JSON list of C-alpha atoms in Angstrom, two decimals:
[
{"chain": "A", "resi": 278, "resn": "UNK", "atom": "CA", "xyz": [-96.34, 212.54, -158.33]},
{"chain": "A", "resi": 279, "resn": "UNK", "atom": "CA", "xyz": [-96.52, 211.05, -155.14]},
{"chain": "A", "resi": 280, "resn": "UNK", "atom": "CA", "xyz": [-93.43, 208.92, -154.02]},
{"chain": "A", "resi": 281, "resn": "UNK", "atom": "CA", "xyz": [-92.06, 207.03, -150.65]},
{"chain": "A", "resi": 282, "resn": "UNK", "atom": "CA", "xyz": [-88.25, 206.18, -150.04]},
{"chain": "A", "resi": 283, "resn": "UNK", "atom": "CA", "xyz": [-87.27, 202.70, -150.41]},
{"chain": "A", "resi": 284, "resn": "UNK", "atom": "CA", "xyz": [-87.13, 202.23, -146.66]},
{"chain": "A", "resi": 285, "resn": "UNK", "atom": "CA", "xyz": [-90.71, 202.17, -146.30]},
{"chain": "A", "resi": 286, "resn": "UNK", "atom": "CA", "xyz": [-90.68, 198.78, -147.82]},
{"chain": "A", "resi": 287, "resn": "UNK", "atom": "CA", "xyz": [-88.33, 197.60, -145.38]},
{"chain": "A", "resi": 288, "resn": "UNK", "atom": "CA", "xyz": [-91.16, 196.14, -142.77]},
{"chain": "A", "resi": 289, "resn": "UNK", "atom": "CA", "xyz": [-91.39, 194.00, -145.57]},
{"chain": "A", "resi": 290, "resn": "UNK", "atom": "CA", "xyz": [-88.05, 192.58, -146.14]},
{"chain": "A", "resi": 291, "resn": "UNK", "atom": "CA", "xyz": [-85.80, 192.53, -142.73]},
{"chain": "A", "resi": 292, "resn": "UNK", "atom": "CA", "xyz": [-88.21, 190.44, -140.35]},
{"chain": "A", "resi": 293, "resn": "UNK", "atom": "CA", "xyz": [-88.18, 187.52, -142.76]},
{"chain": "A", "resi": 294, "resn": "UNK", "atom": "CA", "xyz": [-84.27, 187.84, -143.40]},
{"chain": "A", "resi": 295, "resn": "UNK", "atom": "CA", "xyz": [-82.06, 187.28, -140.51]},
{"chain": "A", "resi": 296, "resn": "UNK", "atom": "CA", "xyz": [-78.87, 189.01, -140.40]},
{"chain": "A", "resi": 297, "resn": "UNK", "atom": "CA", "xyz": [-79.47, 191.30, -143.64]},
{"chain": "A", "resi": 298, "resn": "UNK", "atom": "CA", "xyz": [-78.02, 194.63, -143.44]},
{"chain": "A", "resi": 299, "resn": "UNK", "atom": "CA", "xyz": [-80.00, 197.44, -143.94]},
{"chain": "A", "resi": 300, "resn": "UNK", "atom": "CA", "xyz": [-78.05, 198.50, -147.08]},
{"chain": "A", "resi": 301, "resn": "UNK", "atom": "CA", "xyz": [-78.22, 194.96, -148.65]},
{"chain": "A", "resi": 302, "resn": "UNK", "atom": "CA", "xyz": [-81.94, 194.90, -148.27]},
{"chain": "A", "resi": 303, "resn": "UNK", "atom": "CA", "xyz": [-82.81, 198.57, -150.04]},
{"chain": "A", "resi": 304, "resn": "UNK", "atom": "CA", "xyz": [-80.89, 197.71, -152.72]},
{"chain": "A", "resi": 305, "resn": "UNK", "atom": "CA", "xyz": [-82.72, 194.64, -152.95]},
{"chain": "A", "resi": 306, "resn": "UNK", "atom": "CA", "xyz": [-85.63, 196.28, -153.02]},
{"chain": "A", "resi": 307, "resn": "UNK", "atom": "CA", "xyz": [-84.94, 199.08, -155.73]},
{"chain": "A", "resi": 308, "resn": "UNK", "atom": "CA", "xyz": [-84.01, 196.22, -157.98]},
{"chain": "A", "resi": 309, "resn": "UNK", "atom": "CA", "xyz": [-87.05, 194.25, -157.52]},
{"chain": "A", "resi": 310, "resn": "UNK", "atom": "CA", "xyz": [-89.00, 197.63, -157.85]},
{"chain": "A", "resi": 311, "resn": "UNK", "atom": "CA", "xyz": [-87.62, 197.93, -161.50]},
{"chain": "A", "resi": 312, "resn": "UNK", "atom": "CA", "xyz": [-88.06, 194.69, -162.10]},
{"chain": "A", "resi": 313, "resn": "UNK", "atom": "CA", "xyz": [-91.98, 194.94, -161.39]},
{"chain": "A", "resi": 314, "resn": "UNK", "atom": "CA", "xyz": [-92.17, 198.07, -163.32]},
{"chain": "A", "resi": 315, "resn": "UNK", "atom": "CA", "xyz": [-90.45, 196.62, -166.27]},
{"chain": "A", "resi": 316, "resn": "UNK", "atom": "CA", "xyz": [-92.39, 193.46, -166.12]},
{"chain": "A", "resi": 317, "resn": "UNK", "atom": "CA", "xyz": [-96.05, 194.55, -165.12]},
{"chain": "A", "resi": 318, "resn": "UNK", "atom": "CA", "xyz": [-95.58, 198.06, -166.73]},
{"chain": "A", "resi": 319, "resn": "UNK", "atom": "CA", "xyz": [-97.84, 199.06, -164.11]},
{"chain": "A", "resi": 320, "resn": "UNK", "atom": "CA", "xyz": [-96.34, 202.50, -163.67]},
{"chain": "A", "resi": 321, "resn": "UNK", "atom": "CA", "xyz": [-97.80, 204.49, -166.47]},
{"chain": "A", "resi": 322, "resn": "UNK", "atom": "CA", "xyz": [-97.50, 208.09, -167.43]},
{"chain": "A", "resi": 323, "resn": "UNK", "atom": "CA", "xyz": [-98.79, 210.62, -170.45]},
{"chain": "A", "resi": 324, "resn": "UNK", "atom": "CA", "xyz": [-95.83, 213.07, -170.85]},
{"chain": "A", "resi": 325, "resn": "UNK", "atom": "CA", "xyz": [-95.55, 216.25, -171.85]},
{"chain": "A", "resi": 326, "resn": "UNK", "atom": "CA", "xyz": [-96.04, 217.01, -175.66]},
{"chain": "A", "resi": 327, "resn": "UNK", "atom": "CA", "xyz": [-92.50, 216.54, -177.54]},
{"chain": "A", "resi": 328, "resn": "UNK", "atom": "CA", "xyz": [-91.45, 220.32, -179.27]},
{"chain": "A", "resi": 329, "resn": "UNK", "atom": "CA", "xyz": [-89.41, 219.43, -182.78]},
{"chain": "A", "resi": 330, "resn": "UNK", "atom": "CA", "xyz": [-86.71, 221.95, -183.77]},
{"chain": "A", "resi": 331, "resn": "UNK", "atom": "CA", "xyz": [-84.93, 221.84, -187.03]},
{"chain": "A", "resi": 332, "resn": "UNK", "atom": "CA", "xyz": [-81.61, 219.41, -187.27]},
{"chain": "A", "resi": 333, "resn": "UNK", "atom": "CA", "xyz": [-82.34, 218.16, -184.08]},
{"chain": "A", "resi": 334, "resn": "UNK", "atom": "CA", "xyz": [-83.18, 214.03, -183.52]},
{"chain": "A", "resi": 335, "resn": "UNK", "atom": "CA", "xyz": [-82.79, 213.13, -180.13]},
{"chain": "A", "resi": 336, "resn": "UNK", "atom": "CA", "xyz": [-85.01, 214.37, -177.41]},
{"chain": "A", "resi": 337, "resn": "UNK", "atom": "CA", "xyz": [-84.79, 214.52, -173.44]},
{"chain": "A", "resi": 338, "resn": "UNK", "atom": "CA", "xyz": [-88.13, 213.79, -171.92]},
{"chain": "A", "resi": 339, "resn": "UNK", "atom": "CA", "xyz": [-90.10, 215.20, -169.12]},
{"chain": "A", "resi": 340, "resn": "UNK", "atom": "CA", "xyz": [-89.45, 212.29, -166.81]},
{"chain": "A", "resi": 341, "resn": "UNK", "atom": "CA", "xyz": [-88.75, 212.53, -162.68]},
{"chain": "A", "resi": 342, "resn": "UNK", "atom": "CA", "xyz": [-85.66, 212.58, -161.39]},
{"chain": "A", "resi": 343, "resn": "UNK", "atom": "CA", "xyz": [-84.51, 208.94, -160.86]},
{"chain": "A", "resi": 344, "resn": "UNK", "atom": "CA", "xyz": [-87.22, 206.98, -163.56]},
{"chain": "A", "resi": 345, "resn": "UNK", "atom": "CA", "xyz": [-86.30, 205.79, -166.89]},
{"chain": "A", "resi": 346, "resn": "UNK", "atom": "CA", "xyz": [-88.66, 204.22, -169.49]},
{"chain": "A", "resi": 347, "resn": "UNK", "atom": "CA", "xyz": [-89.24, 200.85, -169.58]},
{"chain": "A", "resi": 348, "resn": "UNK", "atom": "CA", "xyz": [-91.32, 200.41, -172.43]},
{"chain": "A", "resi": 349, "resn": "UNK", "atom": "CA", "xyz": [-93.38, 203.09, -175.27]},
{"chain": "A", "resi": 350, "resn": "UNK", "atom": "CA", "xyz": [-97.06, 201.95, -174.59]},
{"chain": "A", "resi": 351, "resn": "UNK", "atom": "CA", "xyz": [-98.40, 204.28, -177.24]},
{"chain": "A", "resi": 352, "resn": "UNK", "atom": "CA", "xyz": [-96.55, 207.18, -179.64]},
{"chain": "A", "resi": 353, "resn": "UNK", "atom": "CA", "xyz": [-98.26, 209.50, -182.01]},
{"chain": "A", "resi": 354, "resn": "UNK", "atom": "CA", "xyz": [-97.51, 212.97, -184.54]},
{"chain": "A", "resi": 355, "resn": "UNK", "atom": "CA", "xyz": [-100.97, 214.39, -183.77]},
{"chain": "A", "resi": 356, "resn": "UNK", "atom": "CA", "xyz": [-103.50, 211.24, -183.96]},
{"chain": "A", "resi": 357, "resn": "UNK", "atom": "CA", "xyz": [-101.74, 209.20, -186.48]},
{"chain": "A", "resi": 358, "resn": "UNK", "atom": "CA", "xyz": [-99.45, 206.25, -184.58]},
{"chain": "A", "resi": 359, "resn": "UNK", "atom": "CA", "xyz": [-96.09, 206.46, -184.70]},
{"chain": "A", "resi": 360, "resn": "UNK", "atom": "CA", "xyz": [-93.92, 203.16, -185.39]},
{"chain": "A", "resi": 361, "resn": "UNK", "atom": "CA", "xyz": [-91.53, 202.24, -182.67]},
{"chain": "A", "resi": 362, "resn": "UNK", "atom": "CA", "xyz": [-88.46, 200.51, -184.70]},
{"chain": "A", "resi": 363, "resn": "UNK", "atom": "CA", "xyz": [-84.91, 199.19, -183.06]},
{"chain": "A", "resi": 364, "resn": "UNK", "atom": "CA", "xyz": [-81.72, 200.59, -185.40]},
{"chain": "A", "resi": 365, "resn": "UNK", "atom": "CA", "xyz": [-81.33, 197.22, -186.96]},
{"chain": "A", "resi": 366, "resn": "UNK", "atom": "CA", "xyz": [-85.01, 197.57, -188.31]},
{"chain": "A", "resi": 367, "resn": "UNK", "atom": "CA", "xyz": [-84.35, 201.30, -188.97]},
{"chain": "A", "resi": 368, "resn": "UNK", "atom": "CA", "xyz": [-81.41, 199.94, -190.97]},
{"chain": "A", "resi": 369, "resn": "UNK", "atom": "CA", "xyz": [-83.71, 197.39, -192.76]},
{"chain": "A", "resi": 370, "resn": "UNK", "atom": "CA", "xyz": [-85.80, 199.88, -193.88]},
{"chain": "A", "resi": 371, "resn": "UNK", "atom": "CA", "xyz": [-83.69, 203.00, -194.36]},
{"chain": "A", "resi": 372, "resn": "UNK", "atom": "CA", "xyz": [-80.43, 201.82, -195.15]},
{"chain": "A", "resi": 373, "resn": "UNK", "atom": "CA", "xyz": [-77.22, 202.40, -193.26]},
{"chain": "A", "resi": 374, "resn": "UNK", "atom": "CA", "xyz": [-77.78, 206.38, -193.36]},
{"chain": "A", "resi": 375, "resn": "UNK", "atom": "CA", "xyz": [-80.68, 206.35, -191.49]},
{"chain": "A", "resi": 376, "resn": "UNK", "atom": "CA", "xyz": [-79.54, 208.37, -188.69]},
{"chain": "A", "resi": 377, "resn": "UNK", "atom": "CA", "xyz": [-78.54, 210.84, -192.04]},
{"chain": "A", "resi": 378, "resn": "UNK", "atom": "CA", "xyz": [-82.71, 211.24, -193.15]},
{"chain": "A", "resi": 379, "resn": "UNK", "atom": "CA", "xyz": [-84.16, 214.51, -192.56]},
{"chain": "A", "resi": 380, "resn": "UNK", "atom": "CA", "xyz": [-88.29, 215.23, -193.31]},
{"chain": "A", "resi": 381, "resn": "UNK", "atom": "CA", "xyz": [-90.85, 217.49, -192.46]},
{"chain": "A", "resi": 382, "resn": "UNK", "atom": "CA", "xyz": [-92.81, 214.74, -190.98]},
{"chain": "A", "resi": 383, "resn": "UNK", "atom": "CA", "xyz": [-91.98, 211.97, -188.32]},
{"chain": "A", "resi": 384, "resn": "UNK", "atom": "CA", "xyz": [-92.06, 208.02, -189.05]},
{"chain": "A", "resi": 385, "resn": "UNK", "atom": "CA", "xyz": [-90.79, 206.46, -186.63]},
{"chain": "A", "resi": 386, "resn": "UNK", "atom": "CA", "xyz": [-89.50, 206.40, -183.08]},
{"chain": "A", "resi": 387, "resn": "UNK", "atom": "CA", "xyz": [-86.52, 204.87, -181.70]},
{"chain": "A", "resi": 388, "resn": "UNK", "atom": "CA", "xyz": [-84.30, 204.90, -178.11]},
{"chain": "A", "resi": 389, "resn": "UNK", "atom": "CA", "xyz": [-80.89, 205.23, -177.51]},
{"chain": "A", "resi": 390, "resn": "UNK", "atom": "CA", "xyz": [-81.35, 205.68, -173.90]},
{"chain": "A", "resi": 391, "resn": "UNK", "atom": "CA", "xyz": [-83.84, 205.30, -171.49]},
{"chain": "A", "resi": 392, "resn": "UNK", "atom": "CA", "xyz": [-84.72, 209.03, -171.32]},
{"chain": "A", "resi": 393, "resn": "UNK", "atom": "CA", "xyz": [-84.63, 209.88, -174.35]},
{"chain": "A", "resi": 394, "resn": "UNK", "atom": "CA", "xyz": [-86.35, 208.66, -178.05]},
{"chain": "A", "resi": 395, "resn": "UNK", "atom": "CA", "xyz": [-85.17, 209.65, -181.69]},
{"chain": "A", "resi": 396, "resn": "UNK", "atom": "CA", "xyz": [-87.29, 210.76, -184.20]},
{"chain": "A", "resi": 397, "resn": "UNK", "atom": "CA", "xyz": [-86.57, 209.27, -187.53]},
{"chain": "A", "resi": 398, "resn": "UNK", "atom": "CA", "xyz": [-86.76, 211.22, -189.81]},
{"chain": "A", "resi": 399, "resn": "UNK", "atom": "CA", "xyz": [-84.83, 214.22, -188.33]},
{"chain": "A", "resi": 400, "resn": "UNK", "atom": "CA", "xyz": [-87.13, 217.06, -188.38]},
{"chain": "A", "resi": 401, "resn": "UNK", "atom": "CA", "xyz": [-86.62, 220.42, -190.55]},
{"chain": "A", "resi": 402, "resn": "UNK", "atom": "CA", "xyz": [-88.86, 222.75, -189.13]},
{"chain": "A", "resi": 403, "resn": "UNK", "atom": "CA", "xyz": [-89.76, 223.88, -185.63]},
{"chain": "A", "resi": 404, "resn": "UNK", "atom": "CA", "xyz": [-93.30, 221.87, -184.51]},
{"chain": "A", "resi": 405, "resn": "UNK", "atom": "CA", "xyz": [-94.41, 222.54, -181.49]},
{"chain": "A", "resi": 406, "resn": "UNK", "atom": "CA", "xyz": [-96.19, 219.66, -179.54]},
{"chain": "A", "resi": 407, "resn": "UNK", "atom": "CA", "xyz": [-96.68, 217.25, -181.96]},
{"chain": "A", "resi": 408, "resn": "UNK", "atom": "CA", "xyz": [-95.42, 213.86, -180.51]},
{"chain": "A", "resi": 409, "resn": "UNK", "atom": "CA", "xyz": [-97.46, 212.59, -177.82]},
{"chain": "A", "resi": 410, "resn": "UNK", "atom": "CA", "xyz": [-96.43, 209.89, -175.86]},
{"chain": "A", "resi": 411, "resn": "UNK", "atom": "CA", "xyz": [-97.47, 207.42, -173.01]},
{"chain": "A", "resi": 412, "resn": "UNK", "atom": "CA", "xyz": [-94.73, 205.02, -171.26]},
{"chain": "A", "resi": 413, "resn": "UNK", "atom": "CA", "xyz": [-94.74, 203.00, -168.50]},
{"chain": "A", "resi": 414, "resn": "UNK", "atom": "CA", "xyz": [-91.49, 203.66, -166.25]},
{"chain": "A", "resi": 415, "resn": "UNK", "atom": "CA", "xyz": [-88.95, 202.02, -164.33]},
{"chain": "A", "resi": 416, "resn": "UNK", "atom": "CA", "xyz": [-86.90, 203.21, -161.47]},
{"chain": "A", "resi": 417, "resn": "UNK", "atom": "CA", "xyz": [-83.38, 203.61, -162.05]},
{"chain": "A", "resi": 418, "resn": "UNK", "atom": "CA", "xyz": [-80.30, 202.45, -160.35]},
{"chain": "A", "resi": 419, "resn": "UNK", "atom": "CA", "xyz": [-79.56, 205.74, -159.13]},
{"chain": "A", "resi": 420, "resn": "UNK", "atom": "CA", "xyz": [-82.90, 206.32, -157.49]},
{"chain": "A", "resi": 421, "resn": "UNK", "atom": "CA", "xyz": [-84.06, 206.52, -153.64]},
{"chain": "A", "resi": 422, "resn": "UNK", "atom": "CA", "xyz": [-87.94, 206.64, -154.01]},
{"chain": "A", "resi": 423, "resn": "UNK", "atom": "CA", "xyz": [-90.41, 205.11, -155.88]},
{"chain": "A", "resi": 424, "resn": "UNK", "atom": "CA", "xyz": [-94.24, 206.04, -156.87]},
{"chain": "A", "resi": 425, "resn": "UNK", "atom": "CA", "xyz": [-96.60, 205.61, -154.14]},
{"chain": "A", "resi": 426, "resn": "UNK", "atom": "CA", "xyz": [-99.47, 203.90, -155.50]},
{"chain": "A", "resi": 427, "resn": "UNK", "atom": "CA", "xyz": [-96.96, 201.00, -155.91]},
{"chain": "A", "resi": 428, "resn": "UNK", "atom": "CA", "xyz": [-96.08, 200.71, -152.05]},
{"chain": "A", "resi": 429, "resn": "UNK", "atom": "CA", "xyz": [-99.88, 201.26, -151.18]},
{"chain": "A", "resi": 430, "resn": "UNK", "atom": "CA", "xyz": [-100.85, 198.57, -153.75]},
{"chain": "A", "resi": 431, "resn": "UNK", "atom": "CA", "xyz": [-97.80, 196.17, -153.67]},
{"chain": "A", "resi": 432, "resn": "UNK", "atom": "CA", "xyz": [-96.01, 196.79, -151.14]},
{"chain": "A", "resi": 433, "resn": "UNK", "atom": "CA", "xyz": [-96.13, 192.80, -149.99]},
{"chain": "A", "resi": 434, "resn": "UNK", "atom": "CA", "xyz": [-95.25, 191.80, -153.23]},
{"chain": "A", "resi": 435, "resn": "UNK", "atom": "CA", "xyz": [-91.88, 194.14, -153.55]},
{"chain": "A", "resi": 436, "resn": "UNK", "atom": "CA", "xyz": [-91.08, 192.45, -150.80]},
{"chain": "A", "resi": 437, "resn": "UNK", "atom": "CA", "xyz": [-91.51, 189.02, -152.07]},
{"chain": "A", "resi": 438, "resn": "UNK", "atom": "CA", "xyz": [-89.19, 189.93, -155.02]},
{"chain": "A", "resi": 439, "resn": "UNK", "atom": "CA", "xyz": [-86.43, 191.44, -152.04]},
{"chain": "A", "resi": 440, "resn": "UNK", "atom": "CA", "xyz": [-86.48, 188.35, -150.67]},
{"chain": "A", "resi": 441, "resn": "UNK", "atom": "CA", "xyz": [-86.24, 185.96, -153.26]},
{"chain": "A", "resi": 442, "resn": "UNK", "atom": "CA", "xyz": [-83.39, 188.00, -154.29]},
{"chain": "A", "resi": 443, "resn": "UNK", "atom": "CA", "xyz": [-81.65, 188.38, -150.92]},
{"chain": "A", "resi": 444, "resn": "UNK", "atom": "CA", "xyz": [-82.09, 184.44, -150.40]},
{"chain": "A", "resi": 445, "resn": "UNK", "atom": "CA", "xyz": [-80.49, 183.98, -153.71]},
{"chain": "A", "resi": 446, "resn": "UNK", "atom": "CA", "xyz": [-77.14, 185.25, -152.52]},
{"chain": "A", "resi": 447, "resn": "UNK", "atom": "CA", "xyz": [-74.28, 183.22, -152.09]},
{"chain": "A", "resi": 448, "resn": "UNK", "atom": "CA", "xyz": [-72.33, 183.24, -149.44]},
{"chain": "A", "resi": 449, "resn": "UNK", "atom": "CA", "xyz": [-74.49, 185.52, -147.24]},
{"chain": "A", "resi": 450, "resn": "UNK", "atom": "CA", "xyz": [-75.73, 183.57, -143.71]},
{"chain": "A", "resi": 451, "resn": "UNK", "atom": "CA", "xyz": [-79.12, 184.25, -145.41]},
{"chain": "A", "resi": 452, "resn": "UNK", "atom": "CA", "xyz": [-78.56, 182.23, -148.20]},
{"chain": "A", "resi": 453, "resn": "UNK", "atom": "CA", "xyz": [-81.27, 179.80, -148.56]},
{"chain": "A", "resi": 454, "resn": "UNK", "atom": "CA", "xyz": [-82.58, 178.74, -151.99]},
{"chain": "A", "resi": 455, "resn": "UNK", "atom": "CA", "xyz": [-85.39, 176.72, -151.30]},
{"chain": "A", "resi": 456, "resn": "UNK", "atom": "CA", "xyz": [-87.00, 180.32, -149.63]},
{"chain": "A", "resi": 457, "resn": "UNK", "atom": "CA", "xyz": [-85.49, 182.30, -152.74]},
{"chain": "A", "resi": 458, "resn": "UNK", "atom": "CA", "xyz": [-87.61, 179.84, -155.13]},
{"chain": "A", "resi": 459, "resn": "UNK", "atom": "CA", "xyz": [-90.51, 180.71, -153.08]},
{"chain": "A", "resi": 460, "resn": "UNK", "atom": "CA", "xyz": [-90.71, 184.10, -152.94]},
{"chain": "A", "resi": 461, "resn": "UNK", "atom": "CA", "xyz": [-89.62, 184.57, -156.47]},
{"chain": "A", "resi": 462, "resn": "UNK", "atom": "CA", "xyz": [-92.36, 182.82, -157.63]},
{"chain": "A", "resi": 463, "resn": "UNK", "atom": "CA", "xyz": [-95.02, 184.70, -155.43]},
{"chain": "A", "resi": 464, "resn": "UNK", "atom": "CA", "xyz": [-93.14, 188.11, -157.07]},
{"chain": "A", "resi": 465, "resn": "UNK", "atom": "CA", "xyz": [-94.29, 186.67, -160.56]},
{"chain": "A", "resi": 466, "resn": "UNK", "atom": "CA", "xyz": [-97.59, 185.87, -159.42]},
{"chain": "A", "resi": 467, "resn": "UNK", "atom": "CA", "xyz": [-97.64, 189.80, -158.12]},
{"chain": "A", "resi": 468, "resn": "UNK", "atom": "CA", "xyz": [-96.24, 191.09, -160.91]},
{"chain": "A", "resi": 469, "resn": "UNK", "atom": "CA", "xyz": [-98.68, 188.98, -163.34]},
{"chain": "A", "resi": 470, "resn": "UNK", "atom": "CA", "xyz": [-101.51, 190.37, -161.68]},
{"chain": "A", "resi": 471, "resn": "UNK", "atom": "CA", "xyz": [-100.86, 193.75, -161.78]},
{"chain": "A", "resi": 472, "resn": "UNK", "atom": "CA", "xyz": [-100.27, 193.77, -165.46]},
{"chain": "A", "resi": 473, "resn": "UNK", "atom": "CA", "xyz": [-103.67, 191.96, -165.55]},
{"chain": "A", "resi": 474, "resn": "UNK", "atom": "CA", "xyz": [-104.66, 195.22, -163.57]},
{"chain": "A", "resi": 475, "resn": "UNK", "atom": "CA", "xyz": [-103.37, 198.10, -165.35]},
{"chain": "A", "resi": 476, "resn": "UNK", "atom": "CA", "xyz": [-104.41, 196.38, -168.74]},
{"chain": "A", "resi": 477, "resn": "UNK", "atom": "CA", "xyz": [-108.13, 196.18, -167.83]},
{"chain": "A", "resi": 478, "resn": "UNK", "atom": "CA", "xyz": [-108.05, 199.50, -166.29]},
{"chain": "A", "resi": 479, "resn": "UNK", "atom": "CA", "xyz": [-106.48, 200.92, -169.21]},
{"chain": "A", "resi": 480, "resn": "UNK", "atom": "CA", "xyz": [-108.87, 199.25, -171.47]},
{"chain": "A", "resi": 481, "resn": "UNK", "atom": "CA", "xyz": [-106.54, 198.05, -173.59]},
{"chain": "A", "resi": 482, "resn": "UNK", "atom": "CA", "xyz": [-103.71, 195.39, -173.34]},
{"chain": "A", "resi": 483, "resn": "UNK", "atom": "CA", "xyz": [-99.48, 196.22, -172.25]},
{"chain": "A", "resi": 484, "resn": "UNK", "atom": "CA", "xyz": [-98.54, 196.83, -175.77]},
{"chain": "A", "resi": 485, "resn": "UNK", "atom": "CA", "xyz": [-100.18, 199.39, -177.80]},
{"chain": "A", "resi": 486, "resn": "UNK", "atom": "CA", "xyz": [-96.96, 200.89, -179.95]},
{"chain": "A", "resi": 487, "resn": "UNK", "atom": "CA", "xyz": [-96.54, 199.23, -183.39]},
{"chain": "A", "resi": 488, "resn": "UNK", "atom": "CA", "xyz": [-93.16, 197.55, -183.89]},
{"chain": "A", "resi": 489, "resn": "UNK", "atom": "CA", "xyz": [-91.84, 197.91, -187.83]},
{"chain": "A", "resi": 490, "resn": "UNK", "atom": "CA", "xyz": [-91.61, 194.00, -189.11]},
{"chain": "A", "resi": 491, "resn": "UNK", "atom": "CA", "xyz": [-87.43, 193.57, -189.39]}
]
């Protein structure tokens, strides 16, 4: 994957904010980055098959350093879906020992963090690439870079969602919240349209992974 630092955005932010530091503006613009992600889901990945191995519920996945999932588009054991379920719907339809289950077959799908996914129930046997998965991902807070398709495509627009934040602070000399309004709603105009993007790219709309009915 190909990726650019945060500075690279920068032509984008500091000429239209006077007196931001450097510092204040790339983190300004790694939080509007995950905001876009986690709002357009326009960063989408297959990852590698998920190996099951006996006793074992939780899974690391095969993510780059720095990204974190913002949302399970699709999940499946083989071609059958796989329902993605919250623990308070696990609990609704398990009972309290749900995290207790073991099977020789998965259900559902859950997340504890946002690198990892549970598979409920937990599996008894080793099965070797059975859960296949496609996300859309989200920069973390720890990261420096971002994918590069979303600086070559939206660059302008990450910087509309700097701004609006940058504008929005009080107490800075660049305060200004008529400016902050502004830009933030260009960013959700951005945003909107990429999802619009990815969806008819995709063929199919943002949300693709069943949720369990509580």
């Amino acid at each position: 994957m190909s990726t650019v630092p945060y500075e690279a955005f920068l032509p984008e932010v500091l000429p239209y904010v006077r007196d931001c530091p450097e510092f204040a503006a790339i983190n300004a613009i790694r939080n509007a980055c995950a905001e876009f992600c986690l709002k357009s889901t326009y960063w989408r990945r297959s990852l590698e098959p998920v190996t099951l191995v006996p006793d074992q519920a939780e899974y690391d996945l095969d993510l780059d350093l720095g990204t974190g999932i913002a949302i399970i588009m699709q999940a499946y054991w083989d071609d059958r879906p796989i329902t993605h379920a919250s623990d308070e719907q696990l609990v609704i339809h398990y009972g309290q020992n749900w995290r207790e289950l073991s099977g020789d077959g998965v259900n559902f799908i859950t997340q504890d963090s946002l690198d990892t996914i549970r598979v409920v129930p937990t599996p008894t046997e080793n099965i070797t690439g059975r859960i296949h998965l496609h996300v859309a991902l989200r920069p973390l807070r720890t990261s420096v870079r971002i994918d590069k398709a979303i600086f070559e495509r939206f660059a302008e627009v990450i910087g509309f969602g700097a701004r609006a934040r940058l504008h929005d602070t009080p107490g800075q000399p660049y305060e200004d919240k008529e400016a902050a309004l502004k830009y933030r709603k260009w960013f959700q105009s951005g945003y909107g349209q990429a999802t619009i993007e990815v969806s008819k790219a995709s063929g199919r709309g943002p949300l693709q992974v069943r949720y369990v009915n509580p």
